[in-house]
Short mmCIF file of C-alpha atoms and ligand atoms in Angstrom, two decimals:
data_model
loop_
_atom_site.label_atom_id
_atom_site.label_comp_id
_atom_site.label_asym_id
_atom_site.label_seq_id
_atom_site.Cartn_x
_atom_site.Cartn_y
_atom_site.Cartn_z
CA MET F 417 -128.71 17.96 61.75
CA ALA F 418 -128.61 20.40 64.30
CA LEU F 419 -132.06 20.39 65.97
CA LEU F 420 -133.75 24.58 65.12
CA ILE F 421 -135.64 24.76 67.89
CA GLN F 422 -134.06 23.62 71.70
CA ARG F 423 -136.55 23.19 74.84
CA PRO F 424 -136.95 26.68 76.99
CA ASN F 425 -134.30 27.25 79.29
CA GLY F 426 -135.12 26.05 83.06
CA THR F 427 -137.12 23.07 81.49
CA GLU F 428 -136.30 19.72 81.25
CA ASP F 429 -137.49 16.27 79.05
CA VAL F 430 -137.83 12.91 80.70
CA ILE F 431 -136.80 10.28 78.97
CA PRO F 432 -138.43 6.61 78.51
CA LYS F 433 -135.09 5.35 80.10
CA ASN F 434 -135.57 7.25 83.16
CA ILE F 435 -139.18 7.61 83.99
CA TYR F 436 -139.43 4.90 86.73
CA LYS F 437 -137.36 7.47 89.06
CA TRP F 438 -140.88 9.55 88.09
CA HIS F 439 -143.09 6.38 88.47
CA THR F 440 -141.24 5.89 91.98
CA ILE F 441 -142.09 9.24 93.61
CA GLU F 442 -145.39 9.19 92.09
CA LYS F 443 -146.94 5.79 93.61
CA VAL F 444 -144.98 5.94 96.47
CA ALA F 445 -146.62 9.43 97.20
CA ARG F 446 -149.69 7.64 96.03
CA GLU F 447 -149.33 5.57 98.29
CA VAL F 448 -148.53 7.68 101.26
CA ALA F 449 -150.92 10.13 101.38
CA GLU F 450 -153.98 7.98 100.58
CA LYS F 451 -153.01 5.69 103.44
CA TYR F 452 -153.44 9.03 105.93
CA GLY F 453 -156.97 9.78 103.91
CA PHE F 454 -155.66 12.12 101.58
CA LYS F 455 -157.74 12.13 98.38
CA GLU F 456 -156.26 13.56 94.97
CA ILE F 457 -157.33 16.06 92.57
CA ARG F 458 -156.83 17.33 89.83
CA ILE F 459 -156.78 21.49 89.20
CA PRO F 460 -156.47 24.01 85.76
CA THR F 461 -152.13 24.64 84.29
CA PHE F 462 -153.69 28.58 85.23
CA GLU F 463 -155.80 30.59 87.51
CA ASN F 464 -156.36 34.25 87.30
CA THR F 465 -153.70 35.69 88.12
CA ASN F 466 -155.90 37.97 91.01
CA LEU F 467 -155.98 34.13 92.89
CA PHE F 468 -152.23 34.45 93.17
CA LEU F 469 -152.02 38.20 94.00
CA ARG F 470 -154.13 37.32 96.33
CA SER F 471 -152.79 34.40 98.15
CA VAL F 472 -149.17 34.14 97.48
CA GLY F 473 -148.84 38.08 98.26
CA GLU F 474 -148.08 40.67 96.17
CA THR F 475 -144.84 41.40 97.80
CA THR F 476 -144.06 38.30 97.59
CA ASP F 477 -140.53 37.29 95.08
CA VAL F 478 -143.07 34.75 93.55
CA VAL F 479 -145.53 37.01 92.50
CA GLN F 480 -143.08 40.55 91.67
CA LYS F 481 -140.65 38.42 89.88
CA GLU F 482 -141.33 34.58 89.30
CA MET F 483 -145.11 34.51 87.42
CA TYR F 484 -146.10 33.43 84.04
CA THR F 485 -148.62 35.59 83.29
CA VAL F 486 -150.01 36.21 80.39
CA ILE F 487 -152.70 38.93 78.85
CA ALA F 488 -155.33 36.41 76.47
CA LYS F 489 -158.27 38.79 75.25
CA GLU F 490 -159.76 40.95 78.49
CA SER F 491 -158.06 38.38 81.16
CA LYS F 492 -155.19 37.86 82.86
CA PHE F 493 -153.95 34.17 83.64
CA THR F 494 -151.34 33.43 85.29
CA LEU F 495 -149.35 29.80 84.88
CA ARG F 496 -149.83 28.61 88.82
CA PRO F 497 -145.92 29.19 90.49
CA GLU F 498 -147.69 26.82 93.33
CA GLY F 499 -150.76 24.37 94.03
CA THR F 500 -152.11 25.52 96.94
CA ALA F 501 -154.43 28.63 95.72
CA GLY F 502 -155.78 26.55 93.29
CA ALA F 503 -156.13 23.65 95.53
CA VAL F 504 -158.63 25.92 98.17
CA ARG F 505 -160.25 27.90 95.07
CA LEU F 506 -160.97 23.97 94.07
CA VAL F 507 -162.39 23.61 97.62
CA MET F 508 -164.22 26.64 98.06
CA GLN F 509 -165.89 26.42 94.45
CA ASN F 510 -166.76 22.84 94.34
CA GLY F 511 -168.48 23.20 97.68
CA LEU F 512 -165.98 20.93 99.95
CA LEU F 513 -166.12 22.94 102.45
CA ASN F 514 -169.57 22.51 103.30
CA GLU F 515 -168.13 18.75 103.15
CA PRO F 516 -167.31 16.51 106.87
CA MET F 517 -163.75 18.14 108.02
CA PRO F 518 -161.00 18.04 107.54
CA GLN F 519 -160.34 18.03 103.76
CA ARG F 520 -157.82 15.92 103.30
CA LEU F 521 -156.31 16.41 99.16
CA TYR F 522 -153.37 15.76 97.55
CA TYR F 523 -152.05 16.86 94.45
CA ILE F 524 -148.93 15.92 91.86
CA LEU F 525 -148.21 18.73 89.18
CA PRO F 526 -146.10 21.17 87.29
CA CYS F 527 -145.48 24.46 88.59
CA PHE F 528 -143.86 27.59 86.95
CA ARG F 529 -142.36 30.22 88.59
CA HIS F 530 -139.64 32.65 86.68
CA GLU F 531 -136.01 31.99 88.17
CA ARG F 532 -132.54 31.52 86.98
CA PRO F 533 -132.49 27.75 86.15
CA GLN F 534 -129.50 26.06 87.77
CA ALA F 535 -129.30 22.69 89.46
CA GLY F 536 -132.29 21.88 91.25
CA ARG F 537 -134.48 25.05 90.34
CA LEU F 538 -135.66 25.05 87.23
CA ARG F 539 -138.61 27.54 85.59
CA GLU F 540 -141.21 24.04 84.68
CA PHE F 541 -140.43 22.16 87.95
CA HIS F 542 -142.93 19.36 89.49
CA GLN F 543 -144.56 19.13 93.13
CA PHE F 544 -146.06 16.14 95.45
CA GLY F 545 -148.20 18.49 97.31
CA LEU F 546 -151.01 18.20 99.84
CA GLU F 547 -153.61 20.12 101.78
CA MET F 548 -156.06 19.03 105.20
CA ILE F 549 -158.41 21.58 105.73
CA GLY F 550 -160.72 22.03 108.22
CA SER F 551 -158.64 21.97 111.68
CA LYS F 552 -157.47 23.85 113.98
CA SER F 553 -155.40 21.75 115.68
CA PRO F 554 -151.58 21.15 115.79
CA ILE F 555 -152.64 17.87 115.97
CA ALA F 556 -153.16 17.91 112.44
CA ASP F 557 -149.34 20.48 112.10
CA ALA F 558 -148.35 16.71 113.49
CA GLU F 559 -150.54 14.62 111.38
CA VAL F 560 -148.80 16.50 108.12
CA ILE F 561 -145.59 16.84 108.86
CA SER F 562 -145.27 13.05 110.05
CA LEU F 563 -147.08 12.20 106.63
CA ALA F 564 -144.32 14.29 104.96
CA LYS F 565 -142.15 12.23 106.67
CA ASN F 566 -143.08 8.61 106.48
CA PHE F 567 -142.93 9.19 102.50
CA ILE F 568 -139.49 10.90 102.56
CA ASP F 569 -138.58 7.50 105.05
CA ARG F 570 -140.12 5.02 101.94
CA LEU F 571 -138.29 6.92 99.59
CA GLY F 572 -135.10 5.43 101.56
CA LEU F 573 -134.13 9.04 101.83
CA LYS F 574 -131.34 9.69 104.80
CA ASN F 575 -130.18 12.56 107.10
CA ILE F 576 -133.38 15.08 106.22
CA ALA F 577 -132.81 17.89 108.66
CA LEU F 578 -136.67 19.30 109.47
CA TYR F 579 -136.93 22.40 110.64
CA ILE F 580 -140.24 24.08 112.10
CA ASN F 581 -140.91 28.13 113.18
CA SER F 582 -143.96 29.59 114.14
CA ILE F 583 -144.38 32.53 112.12
CA GLY F 584 -147.67 33.80 114.37
CA CYS F 585 -150.91 35.19 113.47
CA PRO F 586 -152.14 38.74 112.26
CA THR F 587 -152.08 39.67 115.92
CA CYS F 588 -148.70 38.89 117.51
CA ARG F 589 -147.52 39.78 113.71
CA ALA F 590 -148.75 44.11 114.21
CA LYS F 591 -145.76 43.85 117.31
CA TYR F 592 -143.70 41.93 115.37
CA HIS F 593 -143.75 44.25 112.19
CA GLU F 594 -142.90 47.32 113.93
CA ALA F 595 -140.15 46.20 115.26
CA LEU F 596 -139.21 44.65 112.27
CA LYS F 597 -139.78 48.17 110.81
CA ASP F 598 -137.33 49.92 113.04
CA PHE F 599 -134.76 47.43 112.60
CA PHE F 600 -134.47 47.72 109.17
CA GLU F 601 -135.34 51.70 108.81
CA LYS F 602 -131.35 52.05 110.61
CA ASP F 603 -130.37 50.15 107.25
CA LYS F 604 -132.88 51.70 104.83
CA GLU F 605 -130.22 52.63 102.13
CA ASN F 606 -128.71 49.88 102.33
CA LEU F 607 -131.96 47.69 101.18
CA CYS F 608 -132.62 46.56 97.83
CA GLU F 609 -135.15 48.47 95.97
CA THR F 610 -138.00 45.36 95.96
CA CYS F 611 -137.36 45.34 99.92
CA LEU F 612 -137.27 49.04 99.91
CA SER F 613 -140.91 48.91 98.36
CA ARG F 614 -141.38 46.24 101.00
CA LEU F 615 -140.89 47.70 104.04
CA ASP F 616 -143.75 49.27 105.16
CA LYS F 617 -145.95 47.15 102.87
CA ASN F 618 -144.76 43.98 104.67
CA PRO F 619 -141.31 44.44 105.85
CA MET F 620 -141.31 40.23 107.09
CA ARG F 621 -140.36 39.74 103.30
CA ILE F 622 -137.31 41.80 103.40
CA LEU F 623 -136.61 38.70 105.76
CA ASP F 624 -136.62 36.39 102.75
CA CYS F 625 -134.99 38.41 100.06
CA LYS F 626 -132.47 36.70 98.19
CA SER F 627 -130.16 39.55 97.55
CA THR F 628 -126.54 39.55 99.57
CA VAL F 629 -126.56 42.72 100.86
CA CYS F 630 -130.01 42.26 101.98
CA SER F 631 -129.62 38.72 103.85
CA GLU F 632 -126.67 39.96 105.30
CA ILE F 633 -128.91 42.87 106.98
CA SER F 634 -131.96 40.50 108.08
CA SER F 635 -128.72 38.20 109.85
CA ASN F 636 -129.40 40.28 113.04
CA ALA F 637 -133.37 40.66 112.60
CA PRO F 638 -135.49 40.19 115.51
CA LEU F 639 -137.26 37.06 115.70
CA ILE F 640 -140.58 36.35 115.27
CA ILE F 641 -140.94 33.95 117.95
CA ASP F 642 -139.70 36.15 120.94
CA TYR F 643 -143.18 37.99 119.71
CA LEU F 644 -146.03 35.51 120.16
CA CYS F 645 -149.10 35.68 121.45
CA GLU F 646 -149.93 33.28 123.91
CA ASP F 647 -151.90 30.77 121.54
CA CYS F 648 -149.50 30.80 118.88
CA SER F 649 -146.94 30.30 121.27
CA ASP F 650 -149.17 27.43 122.81
CA HIS F 651 -149.86 26.04 119.43
CA PHE F 652 -146.12 25.62 119.01
CA GLU F 653 -145.48 24.05 122.29
CA LYS F 654 -147.74 21.33 121.54
CA LEU F 655 -146.48 20.26 117.88
CA LYS F 656 -143.41 19.88 119.15
CA GLY F 657 -144.55 17.48 122.14
CA TYR F 658 -146.82 15.74 119.77
CA LEU F 659 -143.53 15.53 117.50
CA ASN F 660 -141.55 14.17 120.30
CA ALA F 661 -144.42 11.34 120.44
CA MET F 662 -143.95 10.36 117.57
CA ASN F 663 -140.35 10.41 117.56
CA ILE F 664 -139.80 13.16 114.84
CA GLU F 665 -136.21 14.41 115.20
CA PHE F 666 -136.56 18.36 114.25
CA THR F 667 -134.98 21.39 114.92
CA VAL F 668 -136.30 24.71 115.42
CA ASN F 669 -135.12 27.63 113.30
CA PRO F 670 -136.54 30.76 113.93
CA LYS F 671 -134.99 32.33 110.91
CA ILE F 672 -137.67 30.57 108.83
CA VAL F 673 -140.14 32.58 107.47
CA ARG F 674 -141.21 30.63 104.21
CA GLY F 675 -142.27 32.71 101.16
CA LEU F 676 -145.75 33.09 100.70
CA ASP F 677 -147.46 35.12 102.52
CA TYR F 678 -150.22 33.10 103.65
CA TYR F 679 -148.66 31.25 106.16
CA THR F 680 -149.92 31.74 109.63
CA LYS F 681 -148.33 29.66 113.08
CA THR F 682 -146.19 26.64 112.03
CA VAL F 683 -143.82 26.59 109.24
CA PHE F 684 -141.66 24.07 108.46
CA GLU F 685 -139.04 22.44 106.34
CA PHE F 686 -137.42 19.68 105.15
CA ILE F 687 -133.46 20.48 104.16
CA THR F 688 -130.50 18.24 102.56
CA THR F 689 -127.22 19.13 101.73
CA ASP F 690 -126.41 15.92 99.89
CA ILE F 691 -127.64 18.26 96.24
CA GLY F 692 -126.24 22.00 97.12
CA ALA F 693 -127.13 24.84 97.42
CA GLN F 694 -131.08 23.71 96.25
CA GLY F 695 -131.54 21.95 99.74
CA THR F 696 -135.16 22.25 99.95
CA ILE F 697 -137.13 19.27 99.32
CA CYS F 698 -140.49 19.97 101.15
CA GLY F 699 -141.68 23.53 102.36
CA GLY F 700 -144.86 24.17 103.66
CA GLY F 701 -146.84 25.39 106.58
CA ARG F 702 -150.03 26.40 108.23
CA TYR F 703 -152.68 29.12 106.59
CA ASP F 704 -155.21 30.13 108.81
CA GLY F 705 -156.40 33.28 106.99
CA LEU F 706 -156.16 31.96 103.58
CA ILE F 707 -159.87 30.67 102.30
CA GLU F 708 -161.37 34.27 104.60
CA GLN F 709 -158.53 36.33 102.60
CA LEU F 710 -160.13 34.06 99.17
CA GLY F 711 -163.48 35.51 100.66
CA GLY F 712 -165.30 31.71 102.48
CA ALA F 713 -165.69 31.57 106.17
CA THR F 714 -163.00 31.60 108.70
CA THR F 715 -161.48 27.99 108.08
CA PRO F 716 -158.29 26.92 108.94
CA ALA F 717 -155.78 24.96 106.99
CA LEU F 718 -152.35 23.46 105.86
CA GLY F 719 -150.45 22.06 103.39
CA PHE F 720 -146.89 20.80 102.25
CA ALA F 721 -145.19 20.91 98.65
CA MET F 722 -141.91 18.81 97.72
CA GLY F 723 -140.25 19.54 94.82
CA ILE F 724 -139.97 16.65 92.52
CA GLU F 725 -136.94 17.07 90.38
CA ARG F 726 -135.13 17.79 93.96
CA LEU F 727 -136.38 13.73 95.50
CA ILE F 728 -135.30 12.02 92.38
CA LEU F 729 -131.98 14.19 92.46
CA THR F 730 -131.37 13.61 96.77
CA MET F 731 -132.27 9.68 95.63
CA GLU F 732 -129.52 9.71 93.12
CA SER F 733 -127.28 11.52 94.82
CA GLN F 734 -127.96 8.93 97.65
CA GLY F 735 -127.96 5.86 95.95
CA CYS F 736 -131.72 4.63 96.84
CA GLU F 737 -133.60 2.26 95.29
CA PHE F 738 -135.82 3.55 92.84
CA ILE F 739 -139.13 0.55 91.63
CA GLU F 740 -137.47 -1.43 89.03
CA PRO F 741 -138.58 -0.87 85.26
CA LYS F 742 -140.85 -3.34 83.70
CA LYS F 743 -138.98 -5.58 81.35
CA CYS F 744 -141.00 -6.94 78.38
CA ASP F 745 -142.12 -10.91 79.13
CA LEU F 746 -141.87 -12.53 76.23
CA TYR F 747 -140.86 -11.63 72.24
CA LEU F 748 -142.50 -13.89 69.77
CA ALA F 749 -140.60 -13.50 65.79
CA PRO F 750 -142.66 -15.19 63.14
CA MET F 751 -141.13 -16.53 60.26
CA GLY F 752 -143.64 -16.23 57.32
CA GLU F 753 -146.97 -15.26 56.86
CA ASN F 754 -148.80 -17.65 58.31
CA ALA F 755 -147.29 -17.73 62.03
CA LEU F 756 -147.47 -14.14 61.76
CA HIS F 757 -150.51 -15.35 62.28
CA ARG F 758 -150.49 -17.85 64.79
CA ILE F 759 -148.78 -14.52 66.33
CA LEU F 760 -151.69 -12.45 66.36
CA THR F 761 -154.02 -14.15 68.21
CA ILE F 762 -150.76 -15.15 71.13
CA ALA F 763 -149.96 -11.78 71.78
CA HIS F 764 -153.85 -10.41 72.28
CA GLY F 765 -153.94 -13.06 74.76
CA LEU F 766 -151.04 -13.18 76.40
CA ARG F 767 -152.35 -8.98 76.69
CA GLU F 768 -154.96 -9.81 77.63
CA GLU F 769 -153.02 -11.86 80.63
CA GLY F 770 -151.08 -8.81 81.33
CA TYR F 771 -148.26 -9.39 80.05
CA TRP F 772 -145.74 -7.25 78.31
CA VAL F 773 -145.66 -8.73 74.57
CA GLU F 774 -143.68 -7.52 71.35
CA TYR F 775 -143.00 -8.70 67.86
CA ASP F 776 -141.82 -7.10 64.81
CA VAL F 777 -143.66 -4.36 63.00
CA VAL F 778 -140.53 -2.90 61.17
CA GLY F 779 -139.97 -6.87 58.33
CA ARG F 780 -136.18 -7.33 59.94
CA SER F 781 -134.26 -10.75 59.44
CA LEU F 782 -134.81 -13.14 62.17
CA LYS F 783 -131.16 -12.49 63.45
CA ALA F 784 -131.89 -8.77 63.54
CA GLN F 785 -135.25 -9.25 65.28
CA MET F 786 -133.75 -11.81 68.11
CA LYS F 787 -130.56 -8.84 68.16
CA TYR F 788 -133.71 -6.15 68.65
CA ALA F 789 -135.85 -9.11 71.33
CA ASP F 790 -131.64 -8.75 73.16
CA LYS F 791 -131.80 -5.00 73.22
CA ILE F 792 -134.91 -4.46 74.89
CA ASN F 793 -133.80 -6.87 77.39
CA ALA F 794 -136.73 -8.95 76.78
CA PHE F 795 -137.22 -12.10 79.40
CA PHE F 796 -138.57 -14.49 77.22
CA THR F 797 -138.61 -15.14 72.72
CA MET F 798 -140.07 -17.87 70.60
CA VAL F 799 -139.73 -18.43 67.15
CA LEU F 800 -142.78 -19.58 65.56
CA GLY F 801 -142.26 -21.04 62.06
CA ASP F 802 -143.86 -23.81 59.92
CA ASN F 803 -142.29 -26.42 61.74
CA GLU F 804 -143.89 -25.44 64.90
CA LEU F 805 -147.27 -24.49 62.93
CA ASP F 806 -147.53 -28.44 62.76
CA SER F 807 -146.07 -30.15 65.91
CA ASN F 808 -147.86 -27.48 67.59
CA LYS F 809 -145.61 -27.05 69.96
CA ALA F 810 -142.41 -24.24 70.06
CA MET F 811 -139.17 -23.59 72.31
CA LEU F 812 -139.68 -20.69 74.49
CA LYS F 813 -135.88 -19.59 74.98
CA ASN F 814 -135.42 -17.56 78.17
CA MET F 815 -132.94 -14.56 77.21
CA SER F 816 -131.01 -14.24 80.59
CA THR F 817 -129.96 -18.26 81.18
CA GLY F 818 -130.77 -19.39 77.56
CA GLU F 819 -132.61 -21.87 78.83
CA GLN F 820 -135.14 -23.23 76.19
CA THR F 821 -138.31 -24.85 77.39
CA GLU F 822 -140.88 -26.82 75.05
CA ILE F 823 -144.37 -25.16 74.76
CA THR F 824 -147.79 -26.75 72.98
CA LEU F 825 -149.81 -23.79 71.32
CA ASP F 826 -152.33 -25.44 72.63
CA GLU F 827 -155.56 -23.98 75.08
CA ASN F 828 -152.96 -24.73 77.86
CA PHE F 829 -151.11 -22.01 76.69
CA TYR F 830 -151.51 -19.28 78.20
CA TYR F 831 -151.80 -20.99 81.51
CA ASN F 832 -148.19 -23.20 80.66
CA PHE F 833 -146.54 -19.80 79.39
CA SER F 834 -147.41 -17.84 82.60
CA ASN F 835 -145.91 -21.03 85.04
CA ILE F 836 -142.74 -21.27 83.04
CA ALA F 837 -142.36 -17.62 83.49
CA ILE F 838 -143.36 -17.15 86.78
CA ALA F 839 -140.01 -20.29 87.64
CA GLY F 840 -137.94 -17.94 85.43
CA MET F 841 -138.74 -14.64 87.22
CA PHE F 842 -138.15 -16.40 90.33
CA ARG F 843 -135.14 -17.63 89.81
CA GLU F 844 -133.76 -14.71 88.68
CA SER F 845 -134.72 -13.39 91.71
CA LEU F 846 -132.62 -15.65 93.26
CA GLU F 847 -129.52 -15.08 91.54
CA LEU F 848 -129.68 -11.49 92.06
P1 ATP E 1933 -136.60 28.14 97.52
O1 ATP E 1933 -136.66 28.17 99.32
O2 ATP E 1933 -135.56 27.06 96.81
O3 ATP E 1933 -136.69 28.44 96.41
P2 ATP E 1933 -139.80 28.19 98.07
O4 ATP E 1933 -139.52 28.10 99.68
O5 ATP E 1933 -140.35 28.69 97.00
O6 ATP E 1933 -137.66 27.25 97.28
P3 ATP E 1933 -142.24 26.38 98.26
O7 ATP E 1933 -142.76 27.59 96.92
O8 ATP E 1933 -141.62 26.64 98.92
O9 ATP E 1933 -140.50 27.00 97.50
O10 ATP E 1933 -142.26 25.60 96.86
C1 ATP E 1933 -142.59 23.98 97.72
C2 ATP E 1933 -141.53 23.05 97.10
O11 ATP E 1933 -140.72 22.91 95.48
C3 ATP E 1933 -139.72 23.26 97.47
O12 ATP E 1933 -138.87 23.13 98.50
C4 ATP E 1933 -138.83 22.74 96.10
O13 ATP E 1933 -138.68 22.34 96.60
C5 ATP E 1933 -139.77 22.38 95.08
N1 ATP E 1933 -139.61 24.06 94.21
C6 ATP E 1933 -139.57 25.48 93.96
N2 ATP E 1933 -139.55 26.13 93.54
C7 ATP E 1933 -138.02 25.15 92.99
C8 ATP E 1933 -137.71 25.82 91.37
N3 ATP E 1933 -138.03 26.97 90.70
N4 ATP E 1933 -137.74 24.11 90.79
C9 ATP E 1933 -137.19 22.77 91.49
N5 ATP E 1933 -138.07 23.31 92.65
C10 ATP E 1933 -139.00 24.04 93.03
MG1 MG E 1934 -138.66 30.68 95.60
#
């Protein structure tokens, strides 16, 4: 039978067999973020469209080409293309700017961009991101970068290069924009239509254009790093010093400008060459002007976001280890109604103790139940029939070794099961 309606292009399903990969990333993300004092936030999936126009920027690819916007009644909403705008709105709307600074926040959430789907580039993708709000010091930049690095290391990823750059502040950018305008003016007739319209409004965006002609022209453009004011240049030098002190290897790439308008000063990317063209697994930077732009008091801040699908692709291609999925501890097979009643109590008790317990809910034969237990890879099975009920004793079968251990069905059952289970699992771990 053909499926009448398939999932939309550029979206992915995660089936139970693969969920442990997601759990690994999410678990390590939470652990690492919390170790550095970051707290989790949740924000709505959609926001008022204006939030993204004001923050991400009207001349960016994201806003001009990639947003999913719906008009609902009289309001315009957009599915979040990234997390920073919503996170900053949350901070402002909930009075977090009055709490002790810096605010350290993290999130794990889906984002939506209308892009051309390909390996590592989806229309719905997921980010692990974080924001540190309320410090203008370069030590905050180093702290956020070292967190990202620590997370990448904890996942077991290798060969991930860190590139950093500074894209200055409005002061240095004014001069730089003039230089860029002069530069692009000469090749004006070759620029794509979008970039032509960016020339006056925001020439830096041309540097981020994906069209081959525009990127060709951009390759010789003046570099922002040569236009930094003293404050920005000092900030960048200090950051490099801190990264060196932390033994974090990096390369300065003066061509990184990032695709979102809110960035100032430090920008950075972690890149792998192991998963093809979409190798940026993490992008981040400072956005000292954003909160003011959204109507708040001037508040320096920075953050990063990692693409979870790209992290998983990289881990798979590098053969990194994921946290092993759990398996069923005990499969109970009753023979007859009396045994079934007894099994319901045993299953409940063991589940209260934290064990994964299953029994037949389909009405299968004993043979079919055993086949099922084998398929789900149950650690132990226990068959319970009238004999076992009479003698109050049953056999616990270790499914990987075939070994059988007698167990008494009395008040010590849970304690005895724990001992047998721990011994069995310990032996299995030694054999591995
Ligand atoms: P790219 O240069 O690959 O388009 P970007 O600069 O647009 O990335 P950011 O806005 O910085 O990406 O988002 C942070 C991270 O989110 C990226 O580094 C990437 O890992 C991930 N990401 C961004 N867009 C997508 C997408 N369409 N599909 C999957 N992951 C994505
Ligand atoms: Mg992009």
